[in-house]
Amino acid sequence: MQDSYDPTSAPLTDLAAGLPPSVKVVLLPEQSAPGTQILVITLARAHKRNALDDITVLGLAAVFEALPTTVRAVVLEGEGEHFSAGLDLSELSERDIAAGIAHSRLWHRIFENIQFGQVPVIAVLKGAVIGGGLELACAAHIRVAETSAYYALPEGQRGIFVGGGGSVRLPRLIGVSRMTDMMLTGRTHDAESGQAMGLSHYLVDVGKGRDKALQLAGKVCANAPMTNFAVMHALPRIAESDPAAGYLTESLMAAIAQGDEEAKRRIRDFLAKRAPKVRMPE
Ligand code: 1HE
């Protein structure tokens, strides 16, 4: 059945219909912020360590294209002990140079739609977070790692190069120098090392990643949608702009956000002592 999968056949109203078996989705019940939902997407190829074949990547694309408007945050996880072992190497031998470029550009489009899509994505990292799996994780907005997570870029050993946006996103997280070391030497970083260098935002015990991600997703859902939009779409562009353009874009985005009725209501609530205060770290 997988071979006949057509991503365009996935109906907007029924996310799960039309998806390949390697991509599972569960829409959680309404959150404490009324009218908001979390979507959990699970890479479900545990027998292949969630290696990313074309069908799976196209399935992911179909989900992100068709998110219901009630979904305000996505949790992305892997079935089994691993997040993802990266590109499905069994498909690589079929590709000539032109097909290789097309494949990489396809991943770029799909991962861009994740990073610059409708809602923040929280990835749960465990076990292997390798090659294209690490590239996918880097397209998420928040990464929660379990202590079993390990990170590697074995492209050097395989005779290939990153192709899913890794050379753009990874240096922004860990620096060109660390990525160079990982690619030239095949170095594997453990979860603690990954946390220290900024690959993950949170580090939790084995089996606790999903709960932590859901808790964080609940917080994301409770934000004003305009603020989440600004953080996803304006912040990374401003950070890459020259300062003059960045300051201007920031002012425009700030004015748009604060002009929204949602912001006015939230600020009235704080001044009337109806909103929570900022808390000290736990
Ligand atoms: C795979 C893949 C894969 C596992 N493509 N089939 N990625 C890599 O170079 C990582 C390659 N994988 C591994 O090093 C290991 O599989 C793991 C360390 C992740 C896990 O080891 P283990 O002992 O738990 O599992 P296994 O027995 O090695 O794998 C189980 C099955 O999954 C086995 O298939 P089987 O038919 O023999 O059962 C493996 O062949 C299969 N499998 N990983 C295809 N990656 C856009 S450019 C991105 C470029 C990259 O991502 S390069 C990095 C590729």
XYZ file of C-alpha atoms and ligand atoms in Angstrom:
336
model
C 0.000 0.000 0.000
C 2.826 2.407 0.841
C 3.956 2.480 -2.778
C 0.631 3.922 -3.894
C 0.672 6.722 -1.313
C -0.382 10.058 -2.783
C 0.177 13.007 -0.395
C -2.298 15.164 -2.306
C -5.078 12.763 -1.420
C -4.950 13.583 2.324
C -8.222 15.400 3.057
C -7.952 18.597 5.105
C -10.696 17.538 7.456
C -9.279 14.143 8.314
C -5.569 14.401 8.931
C -4.922 10.734 9.491
C -6.614 9.585 6.287
C -4.214 9.242 3.382
C -1.070 9.276 5.519
C 1.495 6.500 5.140
C 1.754 4.019 8.045
C 5.135 5.554 8.917
C 3.521 8.844 9.981
C 0.965 8.671 12.793
C -0.995 11.632 14.084
C -3.062 12.089 17.227
C -5.074 15.226 17.859
C -5.253 15.741 21.618
C -8.394 17.062 23.318
C -8.830 20.783 23.845
C -6.181 22.415 26.034
C -6.689 24.630 29.058
C -6.546 27.530 26.585
C -10.060 27.095 25.109
C -10.318 26.182 21.427
C -6.672 25.119 21.170
C -5.304 21.656 20.467
C -1.930 19.912 20.321
C -1.140 17.547 17.463
C 1.285 14.707 18.175
C 3.098 13.423 15.084
C 4.957 10.135 15.443
C 7.560 8.816 13.016
C 6.544 5.158 12.977
C 9.298 3.135 11.285
C 10.880 1.784 14.436
C 12.030 -1.358 12.606
C 14.215 0.948 10.445
C 15.072 3.232 13.397
C 12.705 5.818 11.888
C 14.981 6.333 8.877
C 13.424 8.950 6.617
C 12.362 7.475 3.306
C 10.536 9.537 0.677
C 7.121 8.281 1.723
C 7.674 9.339 5.325
C 8.999 12.778 4.434
C 6.077 13.368 2.046
C 3.705 12.191 4.767
C 5.197 14.746 7.165
C 4.739 17.406 4.501
C 1.082 16.464 4.076
C 0.439 16.821 7.817
C 2.028 20.254 8.038
C 0.095 21.377 4.940
C -3.226 20.388 6.476
C -3.037 21.401 10.143
C -6.485 22.195 11.501
C -6.752 25.799 12.686
C -7.430 24.650 16.252
C -3.915 23.154 16.416
C -1.614 25.640 18.142
C 1.408 23.405 18.773
C 2.883 20.200 17.372
C 4.873 17.564 19.242
C 7.102 15.511 16.919
C 8.464 12.201 18.195
C 9.802 8.855 17.054
C 8.296 5.452 17.781
C 10.535 3.063 19.701
C 13.934 3.862 21.154
C 15.157 6.311 18.517
C 14.099 9.651 17.097
C 15.537 9.014 13.637
C 18.558 7.347 11.998
C 18.427 9.945 9.207
C 18.085 9.540 5.486
C 16.934 6.099 4.382
C 20.206 4.983 2.820
C 18.537 2.198 0.851
C 16.942 4.819 -1.435
C 20.193 6.672 -2.038
C 21.750 4.243 -4.479
C 18.896 4.844 -6.940
C 19.607 8.566 -7.351
C 21.785 10.251 -9.977
C 23.106 13.803 -9.491
C 19.968 15.551 -10.779
C 17.723 13.377 -8.629
C 20.001 14.058 -5.655
C 19.573 17.816 -6.061
C 15.805 17.437 -6.450
C 15.647 15.254 -3.331
C 17.619 17.714 -1.222
C 15.523 20.636 -2.462
C 12.373 18.665 -1.584
C 13.629 18.196 1.986
C 14.433 21.920 2.105
C 10.883 22.869 1.137
C 9.325 20.441 3.574
C 11.564 21.359 6.517
C 11.054 25.089 5.753
C 7.308 24.460 5.958
C 7.903 22.974 9.395
C 10.127 25.799 10.642
C 8.109 28.583 9.010
C 4.730 26.882 9.191
C 1.606 27.673 11.171
C 2.553 26.612 14.687
C 5.583 25.919 16.884
C 6.954 22.380 16.797
C 8.481 20.657 19.812
C 10.689 17.655 18.992
C 11.265 14.810 21.449
C 14.790 13.462 20.920
C 15.918 10.040 22.110
C 18.359 7.391 20.959
C 19.700 8.043 17.474
C 19.339 11.610 16.247
C 21.515 11.127 13.208
C 22.135 12.866 9.890
C 18.793 13.825 8.358
C 17.130 13.034 11.694
C 19.219 15.756 13.303
C 18.396 18.056 10.375
C 14.684 17.437 10.959
C 15.107 18.077 14.691
C 16.795 21.387 13.889
C 13.743 22.529 11.922
C 11.686 22.255 15.136
C 11.408 25.264 17.430
C 12.063 23.547 20.749
C 13.998 20.330 21.344
C 13.462 18.158 24.406
C 16.126 15.449 24.696
C 15.963 12.314 26.782
C 19.266 11.203 28.300
C 19.425 8.345 25.766
C 19.790 10.793 22.849
C 22.972 10.823 20.801
C 23.855 13.016 17.857
C 26.007 12.258 14.831
C 26.587 13.346 11.259
C 28.060 10.212 9.635
C 27.768 11.714 6.151
C 31.576 11.790 5.931
C 31.767 8.039 6.512
C 28.968 7.425 3.976
C 30.575 9.626 1.307
C 27.709 12.096 1.200
C 26.862 15.546 2.577
C 24.017 16.966 4.613
C 21.051 17.726 2.355
C 18.139 18.648 4.615
C 19.244 22.149 5.541
C 21.803 20.954 8.077
C 24.570 23.227 6.876
C 22.249 26.214 7.286
C 20.569 25.380 10.592
C 23.220 23.447 12.529
C 25.981 26.090 12.444
C 23.439 28.567 13.819
C 22.876 26.248 16.781
C 26.331 24.817 17.507
C 28.735 26.744 15.237
C 30.577 25.804 12.041
C 33.545 24.573 14.064
C 31.634 21.877 16.008
C 29.754 20.782 12.910
C 33.034 20.501 11.018
C 34.398 18.212 13.746
C 31.248 16.047 13.698
C 31.370 15.662 9.917
C 35.108 15.153 9.497
C 35.643 12.764 12.398
C 32.242 11.095 12.724
C 32.183 12.204 16.370
C 29.061 11.263 18.313
C 27.828 13.601 21.045
C 25.821 12.255 23.955
C 22.724 13.928 25.380
C 24.620 15.923 28.010
C 27.099 17.204 25.456
C 24.215 18.039 23.082
C 22.485 19.985 25.826
C 25.683 21.881 26.696
C 26.291 22.914 23.073
C 22.681 24.006 22.474
C 21.276 21.122 20.441
C 18.526 20.606 23.020
C 16.701 23.137 25.170
C 15.624 20.617 27.828
C 17.207 17.390 29.042
C 14.989 14.856 30.816
C 15.151 11.234 31.933
C 14.424 8.358 29.568
C 10.673 8.053 28.995
C 9.921 11.598 30.173
C 10.411 13.462 26.890
C 6.853 13.248 25.617
C 5.334 14.513 28.889
C 7.780 17.399 29.004
C 7.052 18.261 25.366
C 3.295 18.167 25.986
C 3.700 20.396 29.026
C 5.683 22.903 26.937
C 3.182 22.644 24.089
C 0.429 23.541 26.571
C 2.325 26.730 27.395
C 2.723 27.519 23.694
C -1.046 27.049 23.204
C -1.738 29.520 26.003
C 0.208 32.336 24.286
C -1.405 34.919 22.055
C -1.275 33.513 18.498
C 0.209 36.802 17.245
C 3.151 36.453 19.631
C 3.779 32.874 18.502
C 3.637 34.077 14.894
C 6.164 36.831 15.649
C 8.538 34.423 17.386
C 8.360 31.888 14.544
C 8.403 34.202 11.553
C 9.814 37.585 12.560
C 12.474 36.681 15.152
C 14.682 34.414 12.973
C 14.471 36.871 10.049
C 15.327 39.819 12.284
C 18.239 37.903 13.786
C 19.657 37.391 10.283
C 18.995 40.948 9.076
C 21.394 43.828 9.223
C 20.673 45.711 12.472
C 18.993 48.690 10.803
C 16.455 46.504 8.988
C 16.138 44.346 12.099
C 15.231 47.271 14.367
C 12.611 48.481 11.914
C 11.065 45.021 11.481
C 11.028 44.592 15.251
C 9.170 47.897 15.713
C 6.597 46.958 13.090
C 6.072 43.496 14.574
C 5.847 44.896 18.114
C 3.237 47.439 17.037
C 1.190 44.790 15.224
C 1.279 42.463 18.229
C 0.398 45.093 20.807
C -2.343 46.521 18.589
C -4.157 43.187 18.645
C -7.186 43.012 20.974
C -5.730 39.829 22.486
C -2.710 41.799 23.761
C -4.922 44.551 25.180
C -7.010 41.983 27.045
C -3.962 40.226 28.488
C -2.416 43.469 29.692
C -5.730 44.584 31.257
C -5.850 41.190 33.023
C -2.348 41.671 34.449
C -3.050 45.207 35.651
C -6.284 43.984 37.272
C -4.274 41.211 38.986
C -6.138 38.492 37.071
C -3.034 37.199 35.232
C -0.206 35.118 36.701
C 3.062 36.813 37.667
C 6.422 35.746 36.289
C 7.800 32.994 38.533
C 11.313 32.273 39.749
C 12.878 29.190 38.045
C 11.941 25.858 39.650
C 18.484 1.957 8.126
C 19.032 3.174 8.546
C 19.158 4.204 7.568
C 18.974 1.848 10.240
N 18.756 3.943 6.320
N 18.101 1.752 6.869
N 22.286 7.470 8.769
C 23.219 6.634 9.223
O 24.289 6.489 8.674
C 22.833 5.836 10.440
C 22.727 4.373 10.080
N 22.156 3.573 11.173
C 22.891 3.165 12.211
O 24.039 3.506 12.412
C 22.213 2.206 13.163
O 21.139 1.604 12.478
C 21.658 2.878 14.448
C 22.841 3.298 15.324
C 20.774 4.067 14.146
C 20.779 1.867 15.236
O 21.508 0.653 15.422
P 20.710 -0.693 15.820
O 21.735 -1.735 16.097
O 19.719 -0.379 16.877
O 19.837 -1.064 14.535
P 20.301 -1.732 13.135
O 20.289 -3.218 13.259
O 21.535 -1.118 12.632
O 19.125 -1.248 12.162
C 17.839 -1.840 12.165
C 17.343 -1.803 10.743
O 17.179 -0.453 10.343
C 18.341 -2.418 9.772
O 17.591 -2.983 8.709
P 17.331 -4.575 8.649
O 16.552 -4.771 7.397
O 18.692 -5.205 8.650
O 16.546 -4.909 9.896
C 19.084 -1.229 9.243
O 19.645 -1.425 7.971
C 17.972 -0.210 9.173
N 18.459 1.163 9.190
N 19.327 3.078 9.855
C 18.249 2.748 5.990
N 19.645 5.416 7.879
C 19.167 14.682 3.490
S 20.753 14.146 3.639
C 20.851 13.322 5.147
C 22.004 12.391 5.130
C 21.950 11.418 6.237
O 20.988 11.329 6.957
S 23.338 10.470 6.421
C 23.058 9.553 7.862
C 22.403 8.229 7.565
